[in-house]
């Protein structure tokens, strides 16, 4: 890619679609964001994505845009650019998203899973730069996971590999959104952290969260739990400690399984700092092989909300290497 040309990176989330041009150094510009909340059909979401990409392309002039890389939630077949299903996008089942976007935009498109895209971004210009074997875990609405081995995304046999959030951490635990009991996501996602705080309050324990939520535990968010924990609230600290511990159980298991050099942990919850990172290390020391743990690093993500967008653009370039 010459310095002049860009790839449009697209990050589709549950509430917004975000687009920006990404140059060959991973720098972004012409950022555009459109709401997809309330879009009732597959077609409505596709139309918003096309609109968002078109606006960003117009910002550059179309002749400067080499192609489009999309990061989307759900199970993706990368080779065909098909979304097999996306639990949070209405009607997205067996959707040939790449073909649809190429047809409407008249430009080459590549599709990637959002967690994989974020990992590709962090590996390229973020916290995982220069690291060959790493695992990215993003604590958000769910617990996203992606595995990079030998500088390549590990997709598994039919595209569903890397689902760290759905590894079992409690044998007969809380039923996860995926339907299985005791997944990591059911304890360490942002909604799960809020839920566990609510449960503690309903059991009658005293906490500053009781005052903050004005007697209505339904209004408690993970950010409130993290804030209360930081201020020394024992209930909030116990919830964060449990999330960190179960995250550490998964991290230690993955360390023994794959011997990575690095875990990159992303999402708003990492602002809790040692409240999350210390229990992770406690479990690594309890459970992981000393040999594997001796070279291991666990770091916060570096690219924030832009990781998926940058990585989706990078995935386009990696999938379609230019002849030069
Ligand atoms: Zn699950």
mmCIF file of C-alpha atoms and ligand atoms in Angstrom:
data_model
loop_
_atom_site.group_PDB
_atom_site.id
_atom_site.type_symbol
_atom_site.label_atom_id
_atom_site.label_comp_id
_atom_site.label_asym_id
_atom_site.label_seq_id
_atom_site.Cartn_x
_atom_site.Cartn_y
_atom_site.Cartn_z
ATOM 1 C CA UNK A 1 0.000 0.000 0.000
ATOM 2 C CA UNK A 2 1.376 3.388 -0.839
ATOM 3 C CA UNK A 3 1.109 5.964 1.885
ATOM 4 C CA UNK A 4 -1.580 7.681 -0.053
ATOM 5 C CA UNK A 5 -4.052 4.838 -0.017
ATOM 6 C CA UNK A 6 -6.194 3.457 2.775
ATOM 7 C CA UNK A 7 -8.368 0.508 3.688
ATOM 8 C CA UNK A 8 -11.712 1.268 5.344
ATOM 9 C CA UNK A 9 -12.013 -0.551 8.662
ATOM 10 C CA UNK A 10 -15.525 -1.286 9.937
ATOM 11 C CA UNK A 11 -16.491 -2.283 13.462
ATOM 12 C CA UNK A 12 -20.074 -3.461 13.881
ATOM 13 C CA UNK A 13 -21.343 -3.490 17.465
ATOM 14 C CA UNK A 14 -24.716 -3.995 19.091
ATOM 15 C CA UNK A 15 -25.537 -0.268 19.109
ATOM 16 C CA UNK A 16 -23.279 1.372 16.515
ATOM 17 C CA UNK A 17 -21.378 0.743 13.328
ATOM 18 C CA UNK A 18 -18.087 2.654 13.153
ATOM 19 C CA UNK A 19 -15.906 3.177 10.085
ATOM 20 C CA UNK A 20 -12.570 4.883 9.461
ATOM 21 C CA UNK A 21 -9.768 4.860 6.946
ATOM 22 C CA UNK A 22 -6.673 2.990 8.120
ATOM 23 C CA UNK A 23 -3.308 3.652 6.488
ATOM 24 C CA UNK A 24 -0.381 1.239 6.168
ATOM 25 C CA UNK A 25 0.941 2.250 9.618
ATOM 26 C CA UNK A 26 -2.374 1.592 11.373
ATOM 27 C CA UNK A 27 -3.258 5.281 11.699
ATOM 28 C CA UNK A 28 -6.940 6.128 11.398
ATOM 29 C CA UNK A 29 -8.855 9.132 10.102
ATOM 30 C CA UNK A 30 -12.252 10.156 8.684
ATOM 31 C CA UNK A 31 -14.054 8.430 11.532
ATOM 32 C CA UNK A 32 -17.804 7.898 10.994
ATOM 33 C CA UNK A 33 -20.307 6.411 13.437
ATOM 34 C CA UNK A 34 -23.942 5.522 12.803
ATOM 35 C CA UNK A 35 -26.472 3.975 15.161
ATOM 36 C CA UNK A 36 -27.785 0.494 14.372
ATOM 37 C CA UNK A 37 -29.816 0.274 17.581
ATOM 38 C CA UNK A 38 -33.450 -0.473 16.824
ATOM 39 C CA UNK A 39 -32.712 -1.755 13.312
ATOM 40 C CA UNK A 40 -35.419 -4.346 12.935
ATOM 41 C CA UNK A 41 -34.121 -6.440 10.047
ATOM 42 C CA UNK A 42 -30.955 -7.837 8.485
ATOM 43 C CA UNK A 43 -31.442 -5.475 5.558
ATOM 44 C CA UNK A 44 -31.747 -2.418 7.841
ATOM 45 C CA UNK A 45 -28.407 -3.201 9.488
ATOM 46 C CA UNK A 46 -26.738 -3.837 6.099
ATOM 47 C CA UNK A 47 -28.087 -0.493 4.824
ATOM 48 C CA UNK A 48 -26.567 1.346 7.812
ATOM 49 C CA UNK A 49 -23.206 -0.339 7.230
ATOM 50 C CA UNK A 50 -23.248 0.600 3.521
ATOM 51 C CA UNK A 51 -24.153 4.180 4.451
ATOM 52 C CA UNK A 52 -21.352 4.391 7.039
ATOM 53 C CA UNK A 53 -18.732 2.995 4.632
ATOM 54 C CA UNK A 54 -19.898 5.254 1.788
ATOM 55 C CA UNK A 55 -19.584 8.372 3.941
ATOM 56 C CA UNK A 56 -16.049 7.418 4.972
ATOM 57 C CA UNK A 57 -15.086 6.615 1.355
ATOM 58 C CA UNK A 58 -16.462 9.966 0.206
ATOM 59 C CA UNK A 59 -14.288 11.621 2.859
ATOM 60 C CA UNK A 60 -11.205 10.348 1.035
ATOM 61 C CA UNK A 61 -12.323 10.211 -2.548
ATOM 62 C CA UNK A 62 -13.060 6.683 -3.715
ATOM 63 C CA UNK A 63 -9.905 6.288 -5.789
ATOM 64 C CA UNK A 64 -7.838 6.351 -2.601
ATOM 65 C CA UNK A 65 -9.688 3.417 -1.015
ATOM 66 C CA UNK A 66 -8.217 -0.041 -1.721
ATOM 67 C CA UNK A 67 -10.929 -2.045 -0.016
ATOM 68 C CA UNK A 68 -13.019 -2.602 3.087
ATOM 69 C CA UNK A 69 -12.377 -4.850 6.104
ATOM 70 C CA UNK A 70 -15.370 -5.569 8.346
ATOM 71 C CA UNK A 71 -15.331 -6.883 11.913
ATOM 72 C CA UNK A 72 -18.712 -8.253 12.960
ATOM 73 C CA UNK A 73 -20.061 -10.220 15.920
ATOM 74 C CA UNK A 74 -20.947 -13.850 15.315
ATOM 75 C CA UNK A 75 -19.599 -16.949 13.643
ATOM 76 C CA UNK A 76 -17.880 -16.092 10.375
ATOM 77 C CA UNK A 77 -16.623 -18.234 7.520
ATOM 78 C CA UNK A 78 -13.652 -16.069 6.578
ATOM 79 C CA UNK A 79 -13.017 -17.726 3.195
ATOM 80 C CA UNK A 80 -16.496 -16.953 1.873
ATOM 81 C CA UNK A 81 -17.231 -13.823 3.930
ATOM 82 C CA UNK A 82 -20.430 -15.405 5.246
ATOM 83 C CA UNK A 83 -21.949 -14.676 8.657
ATOM 84 C CA UNK A 84 -23.283 -18.080 9.793
ATOM 85 C CA UNK A 85 -25.113 -16.411 12.664
ATOM 86 C CA UNK A 86 -24.753 -13.305 14.810
ATOM 87 C CA UNK A 87 -26.699 -13.559 18.065
ATOM 88 C CA UNK A 88 -27.128 -9.793 18.543
ATOM 89 C CA UNK A 89 -27.977 -8.810 14.978
ATOM 90 C CA UNK A 90 -31.593 -9.487 13.950
ATOM 91 C CA UNK A 91 -31.951 -11.848 10.983
ATOM 92 C CA UNK A 92 -28.253 -12.369 10.323
ATOM 93 C CA UNK A 93 -28.260 -16.097 9.538
ATOM 94 C CA UNK A 94 -26.223 -17.519 6.642
ATOM 95 C CA UNK A 95 -25.783 -13.972 5.389
ATOM 96 C CA UNK A 96 -23.280 -13.602 2.479
ATOM 97 C CA UNK A 97 -22.156 -10.239 3.880
ATOM 98 C CA UNK A 98 -18.986 -9.941 1.784
ATOM 99 C CA UNK A 99 -20.828 -10.502 -1.505
ATOM 100 C CA UNK A 100 -23.627 -8.114 -0.531
ATOM 101 C CA UNK A 101 -21.220 -5.309 0.397
ATOM 102 C CA UNK A 102 -19.029 -5.858 -2.691
ATOM 103 C CA UNK A 103 -22.105 -5.708 -4.902
ATOM 104 C CA UNK A 104 -23.356 -2.466 -3.367
ATOM 105 C CA UNK A 105 -20.059 -0.677 -2.859
ATOM 106 C CA UNK A 106 -18.240 -1.945 -5.992
ATOM 107 C CA UNK A 107 -15.066 -2.489 -3.992
ATOM 108 C CA UNK A 108 -13.303 -5.582 -2.541
ATOM 109 C CA UNK A 109 -14.439 -6.542 0.989
ATOM 110 C CA UNK A 110 -13.189 -9.011 3.638
ATOM 111 C CA UNK A 111 -15.164 -10.124 6.717
ATOM 112 C CA UNK A 112 -13.746 -11.135 10.100
ATOM 113 C CA UNK A 113 -15.173 -11.944 13.529
ATOM 114 C CA UNK A 114 -15.002 -8.878 15.813
ATOM 115 C CA UNK A 115 -12.881 -10.508 18.523
ATOM 116 C CA UNK A 116 -10.454 -11.826 15.904
ATOM 117 C CA UNK A 117 -10.329 -8.376 14.305
ATOM 118 C CA UNK A 118 -9.481 -6.767 17.668
ATOM 119 C CA UNK A 119 -6.692 -9.313 18.191
ATOM 120 C CA UNK A 120 -5.298 -8.665 14.698
ATOM 121 C CA UNK A 121 -5.285 -4.935 15.507
ATOM 122 C CA UNK A 122 -3.505 -5.373 18.858
ATOM 123 C CA UNK A 123 -1.022 -7.772 17.215
ATOM 124 C CA UNK A 124 -0.294 -5.326 14.405
ATOM 125 C CA UNK A 125 0.103 -1.947 16.164
ATOM 126 C CA UNK A 126 -1.060 -2.447 19.771
ATOM 127 C CA UNK A 127 -0.140 -4.345 22.924
ATOM 128 C CA UNK A 128 0.756 -7.519 20.999
ATOM 129 C CA UNK A 129 3.188 -5.991 18.528
ATOM 130 C CA UNK A 130 6.137 -8.289 17.791
ATOM 131 C CA UNK A 131 4.619 -11.213 19.734
ATOM 132 C CA UNK A 132 4.098 -14.498 17.842
ATOM 133 C CA UNK A 133 1.843 -16.376 20.288
ATOM 134 C CA UNK A 134 -0.816 -14.389 22.107
ATOM 135 C CA UNK A 135 -4.385 -14.593 23.349
ATOM 136 C CA UNK A 136 -6.724 -11.600 23.491
ATOM 137 C CA UNK A 137 -9.660 -11.498 25.887
ATOM 138 C CA UNK A 138 -12.141 -8.609 25.789
ATOM 139 C CA UNK A 139 -14.486 -8.126 28.741
ATOM 140 C CA UNK A 140 -17.534 -6.307 27.401
ATOM 141 C CA UNK A 141 -21.164 -7.211 26.812
ATOM 142 C CA UNK A 142 -19.735 -10.707 26.377
ATOM 143 C CA UNK A 143 -16.253 -12.106 26.860
ATOM 144 C CA UNK A 144 -14.594 -12.059 23.432
ATOM 145 C CA UNK A 145 -11.633 -14.279 22.754
ATOM 146 C CA UNK A 146 -9.077 -14.700 19.994
ATOM 147 C CA UNK A 147 -5.981 -16.832 19.712
ATOM 148 C CA UNK A 148 -2.968 -15.942 17.571
ATOM 149 C CA UNK A 149 -0.382 -18.709 17.138
ATOM 150 C CA UNK A 150 2.663 -18.289 14.899
ATOM 151 C CA UNK A 151 1.343 -14.818 13.965
ATOM 152 C CA UNK A 152 -1.901 -16.348 12.607
ATOM 153 C CA UNK A 153 -5.469 -16.324 13.925
ATOM 154 C CA UNK A 154 -6.406 -19.816 15.116
ATOM 155 C CA UNK A 155 -9.831 -20.491 13.554
ATOM 156 C CA UNK A 156 -10.220 -24.189 14.317
ATOM 157 C CA UNK A 157 -11.753 -26.817 12.036
ATOM 158 C CA UNK A 158 -14.841 -24.887 10.915
ATOM 159 C CA UNK A 159 -14.274 -21.311 12.011
ATOM 160 C CA UNK A 160 -15.479 -21.265 15.623
ATOM 161 C CA UNK A 161 -12.118 -21.481 17.423
ATOM 162 C CA UNK A 162 -10.873 -19.047 20.058
ATOM 163 C CA UNK A 163 -14.071 -18.746 22.117
ATOM 164 C CA UNK A 164 -12.292 -18.144 25.417
ATOM 165 C CA UNK A 165 -15.474 -16.681 26.919
ATOM 166 C CA UNK A 166 -17.224 -20.016 26.583
ATOM 167 C CA UNK A 167 -14.650 -22.163 28.305
ATOM 168 C CA UNK A 168 -16.109 -23.747 31.432
ATOM 169 C CA UNK A 169 -14.883 -22.337 34.744
ATOM 170 C CA UNK A 170 -17.639 -23.703 37.045
ATOM 171 C CA UNK A 171 -18.937 -27.241 36.462
ATOM 172 C CA UNK A 172 -22.611 -26.532 37.215
ATOM 173 C CA UNK A 173 -22.497 -22.767 37.172
ATOM 174 C CA UNK A 174 -24.822 -20.028 35.961
ATOM 175 C CA UNK A 175 -26.339 -20.674 32.506
ATOM 176 C CA UNK A 176 -24.505 -18.576 29.941
ATOM 177 C CA UNK A 177 -26.097 -16.787 26.979
ATOM 178 C CA UNK A 178 -24.797 -19.659 24.813
ATOM 179 C CA UNK A 179 -26.910 -22.104 26.832
ATOM 180 C CA UNK A 180 -24.086 -23.907 28.615
ATOM 181 C CA UNK A 181 -23.549 -23.842 32.390
ATOM 182 C CA UNK A 182 -20.586 -22.130 34.012
ATOM 183 C CA UNK A 183 -18.914 -20.331 31.075
ATOM 184 C CA UNK A 184 -16.348 -17.627 31.869
ATOM 185 C CA UNK A 185 -18.677 -15.104 30.180
ATOM 186 C CA UNK A 186 -21.367 -15.764 32.804
ATOM 187 C CA UNK A 187 -18.990 -14.402 35.493
ATOM 188 C CA UNK A 188 -16.567 -11.934 33.896
ATOM 189 C CA UNK A 189 -18.557 -9.993 31.273
ATOM 190 C CA UNK A 190 -19.766 -6.508 32.201
ATOM 191 C CA UNK A 191 -23.412 -7.634 32.629
ATOM 192 C CA UNK A 192 -22.258 -10.634 34.692
ATOM 193 C CA UNK A 193 -20.294 -8.380 37.042
ATOM 194 C CA UNK A 194 -23.352 -6.150 37.501
ATOM 195 C CA UNK A 195 -25.558 -9.224 38.037
ATOM 196 C CA UNK A 196 -23.311 -10.627 40.761
ATOM 197 C CA UNK A 197 -23.353 -7.288 42.591
ATOM 198 C CA UNK A 198 -27.169 -7.227 42.401
ATOM 199 C CA UNK A 199 -27.350 -10.745 43.799
ATOM 200 C CA UNK A 200 -25.172 -9.728 46.741
ATOM 201 C CA UNK A 201 -27.370 -6.704 47.482
ATOM 202 C CA UNK A 202 -30.557 -8.763 47.271
ATOM 203 C CA UNK A 203 -29.043 -11.115 49.824
ATOM 204 C CA UNK A 204 -29.089 -8.122 52.166
ATOM 205 C CA UNK A 205 -25.410 -7.208 52.521
ATOM 206 C CA UNK A 206 -24.434 -3.588 53.138
ATOM 207 C CA UNK A 207 -22.635 -1.760 50.352
ATOM 208 C CA UNK A 208 -22.230 1.773 49.054
ATOM 209 C CA UNK A 209 -23.847 0.402 45.880
ATOM 210 C CA UNK A 210 -27.121 0.317 47.866
ATOM 211 C CA UNK A 211 -27.015 4.099 48.118
ATOM 212 C CA UNK A 212 -25.719 4.647 44.581
ATOM 213 C CA UNK A 213 -28.541 2.640 43.043
ATOM 214 C CA UNK A 214 -31.139 4.441 45.174
ATOM 215 C CA UNK A 215 -32.582 1.160 46.355
ATOM 216 C CA UNK A 216 -33.025 -0.196 42.803
ATOM 217 C CA UNK A 217 -30.321 -2.813 42.142
ATOM 218 C CA UNK A 218 -31.432 -3.054 38.481
ATOM 219 C CA UNK A 219 -29.641 0.236 37.795
ATOM 220 C CA UNK A 220 -26.240 -1.115 38.868
ATOM 221 C CA UNK A 221 -23.632 -1.287 36.077
ATOM 222 C CA UNK A 222 -20.210 -2.919 35.947
ATOM 223 C CA UNK A 223 -18.634 0.562 35.928
ATOM 224 C CA UNK A 224 -20.379 1.320 39.253
ATOM 225 C CA UNK A 225 -19.101 -1.967 40.692
ATOM 226 C CA UNK A 226 -15.547 -1.179 39.550
ATOM 227 C CA UNK A 227 -15.780 2.333 41.023
ATOM 228 C CA UNK A 228 -17.121 1.067 44.349
ATOM 229 C CA UNK A 229 -14.405 -1.593 44.479
ATOM 230 C CA UNK A 230 -11.758 1.043 43.882
ATOM 231 C CA UNK A 231 -13.176 3.051 46.793
ATOM 232 C CA UNK A 232 -12.796 0.034 49.062
ATOM 233 C CA UNK A 233 -16.348 -1.321 49.118
ATOM 234 C CA UNK A 234 -16.006 -4.976 50.237
ATOM 235 C CA UNK A 235 -19.052 -6.249 48.290
ATOM 236 C CA UNK A 236 -17.856 -4.700 45.023
ATOM 237 C CA UNK A 237 -14.322 -5.891 45.704
ATOM 238 C CA UNK A 238 -15.535 -9.449 46.226
ATOM 239 C CA UNK A 239 -17.395 -9.374 42.885
ATOM 240 C CA UNK A 240 -14.368 -8.015 41.005
ATOM 241 C CA UNK A 241 -12.107 -10.525 42.752
ATOM 242 C CA UNK A 242 -14.353 -13.393 41.707
ATOM 243 C CA UNK A 243 -14.421 -12.208 38.079
ATOM 244 C CA UNK A 244 -10.627 -11.852 38.107
ATOM 245 C CA UNK A 245 -10.164 -15.243 39.738
ATOM 246 C CA UNK A 246 -12.304 -17.078 37.186
ATOM 247 C CA UNK A 247 -10.594 -15.174 34.403
ATOM 248 C CA UNK A 248 -7.317 -16.335 35.946
ATOM 249 C CA UNK A 249 -8.546 -19.950 35.960
ATOM 250 C CA UNK A 250 -9.166 -19.696 32.196
ATOM 251 C CA UNK A 251 -5.863 -17.879 31.607
ATOM 252 C CA UNK A 252 -3.907 -20.530 33.548
ATOM 253 C CA UNK A 253 -5.610 -23.368 31.626
ATOM 254 C CA UNK A 254 -4.876 -21.689 28.293
ATOM 255 C CA UNK A 255 -1.294 -21.113 29.404
ATOM 256 C CA UNK A 256 -0.834 -24.827 30.049
ATOM 257 C CA UNK A 257 -2.615 -25.734 26.817
ATOM 258 C CA UNK A 258 -0.965 -23.317 24.374
ATOM 259 C CA UNK A 259 2.116 -21.832 26.102
ATOM 260 C CA UNK A 260 1.511 -18.280 24.786
ATOM 261 C CA UNK A 261 3.860 -15.379 25.493
ATOM 262 C CA UNK A 262 1.149 -12.838 26.144
ATOM 263 C CA UNK A 263 -2.438 -12.281 27.197
ATOM 264 C CA UNK A 264 -3.949 -8.965 26.138
ATOM 265 C CA UNK A 265 -6.983 -8.080 28.270
ATOM 266 C CA UNK A 266 -9.372 -5.431 26.921
ATOM 267 C CA UNK A 267 -12.725 -3.838 27.714
ATOM 268 C CA UNK A 268 -13.925 -1.241 30.215
ATOM 269 C CA UNK A 269 -13.454 -3.587 33.185
ATOM 270 C CA UNK A 270 -9.646 -3.390 32.892
ATOM 271 C CA UNK A 271 -9.848 0.121 34.319
ATOM 272 C CA UNK A 272 -10.195 -1.701 37.653
ATOM 273 C CA UNK A 273 -6.456 -2.424 37.352
ATOM 274 C CA UNK A 274 -5.030 -4.668 40.076
ATOM 275 C CA UNK A 275 -8.528 -5.585 41.258
ATOM 276 C CA UNK A 276 -8.676 -7.682 38.070
ATOM 277 C CA UNK A 277 -5.001 -8.308 37.267
ATOM 278 C CA UNK A 278 -3.860 -9.482 40.717
ATOM 279 C CA UNK A 279 -6.345 -12.382 40.987
ATOM 280 C CA UNK A 280 -5.438 -13.380 37.421
ATOM 281 C CA UNK A 281 -1.783 -13.695 38.453
ATOM 282 C CA UNK A 282 -2.720 -15.486 41.700
ATOM 283 C CA UNK A 283 -4.410 -18.205 39.617
ATOM 284 C CA UNK A 284 -1.547 -18.350 37.103
ATOM 285 C CA UNK A 285 0.848 -18.973 39.995
ATOM 286 C CA UNK A 286 -1.481 -21.576 41.491
ATOM 287 C CA UNK A 287 -2.230 -23.487 38.314
ATOM 288 C CA UNK A 288 0.110 -22.849 35.384
ATOM 289 C CA UNK A 289 3.376 -24.667 34.724
ATOM 290 C CA UNK A 290 6.204 -22.577 36.141
ATOM 291 C CA UNK A 291 8.105 -23.015 32.881
ATOM 292 C CA UNK A 292 5.195 -21.548 30.867
ATOM 293 C CA UNK A 293 4.437 -18.842 33.441
ATOM 294 C CA UNK A 294 8.099 -17.744 33.595
ATOM 295 C CA UNK A 295 7.889 -16.039 30.188
ATOM 296 C CA UNK A 296 4.225 -15.044 30.346
ATOM 297 C CA UNK A 297 3.018 -11.446 30.339
ATOM 298 C CA UNK A 298 -0.539 -10.220 30.964
ATOM 299 C CA UNK A 299 -1.142 -6.658 29.775
ATOM 300 C CA UNK A 300 -4.055 -4.293 29.157
ATOM 301 C CA UNK A 301 -5.126 -3.745 25.547
ATOM 302 C CA UNK A 302 -3.597 -0.650 23.943
ATOM 303 C CA UNK A 303 -5.987 0.337 21.163
ATOM 304 C CA UNK A 304 -9.259 0.646 23.108
ATOM 305 C CA UNK A 305 -12.388 0.864 20.972
ATOM 306 C CA UNK A 306 -10.348 1.196 17.768
ATOM 307 C CA UNK A 307 -8.737 -2.275 17.947
ATOM 308 C CA UNK A 308 -11.512 -3.969 15.957
ATOM 309 C CA UNK A 309 -11.646 -1.289 13.298
ATOM 310 C CA UNK A 310 -7.873 -1.237 12.798
ATOM 311 C CA UNK A 311 -7.676 -5.033 12.833
ATOM 312 C CA UNK A 312 -10.519 -5.431 10.334
ATOM 313 C CA UNK A 313 -8.636 -3.165 7.908
ATOM 314 C CA UNK A 314 -5.400 -5.093 8.516
ATOM 315 C CA UNK A 315 -7.259 -8.358 7.893
ATOM 316 C CA UNK A 316 -8.263 -7.051 4.471
ATOM 317 C CA UNK A 317 -4.634 -6.353 3.584
ATOM 318 C CA UNK A 318 -3.450 -9.735 4.911
ATOM 319 C CA UNK A 319 -6.215 -11.561 3.041
ATOM 320 C CA UNK A 320 -5.458 -9.824 -0.251
ATOM 321 C CA UNK A 321 -1.722 -9.221 -0.395
ATOM 322 C CA UNK A 322 -0.893 -6.700 -3.112
ATOM 323 C CA UNK A 323 1.336 -7.949 -5.934
ATOM 324 C CA UNK A 324 3.959 -5.288 -5.193
HETATM 325 ZN ZN1 LIG B 1 -21.158 -19.675 27.059
#
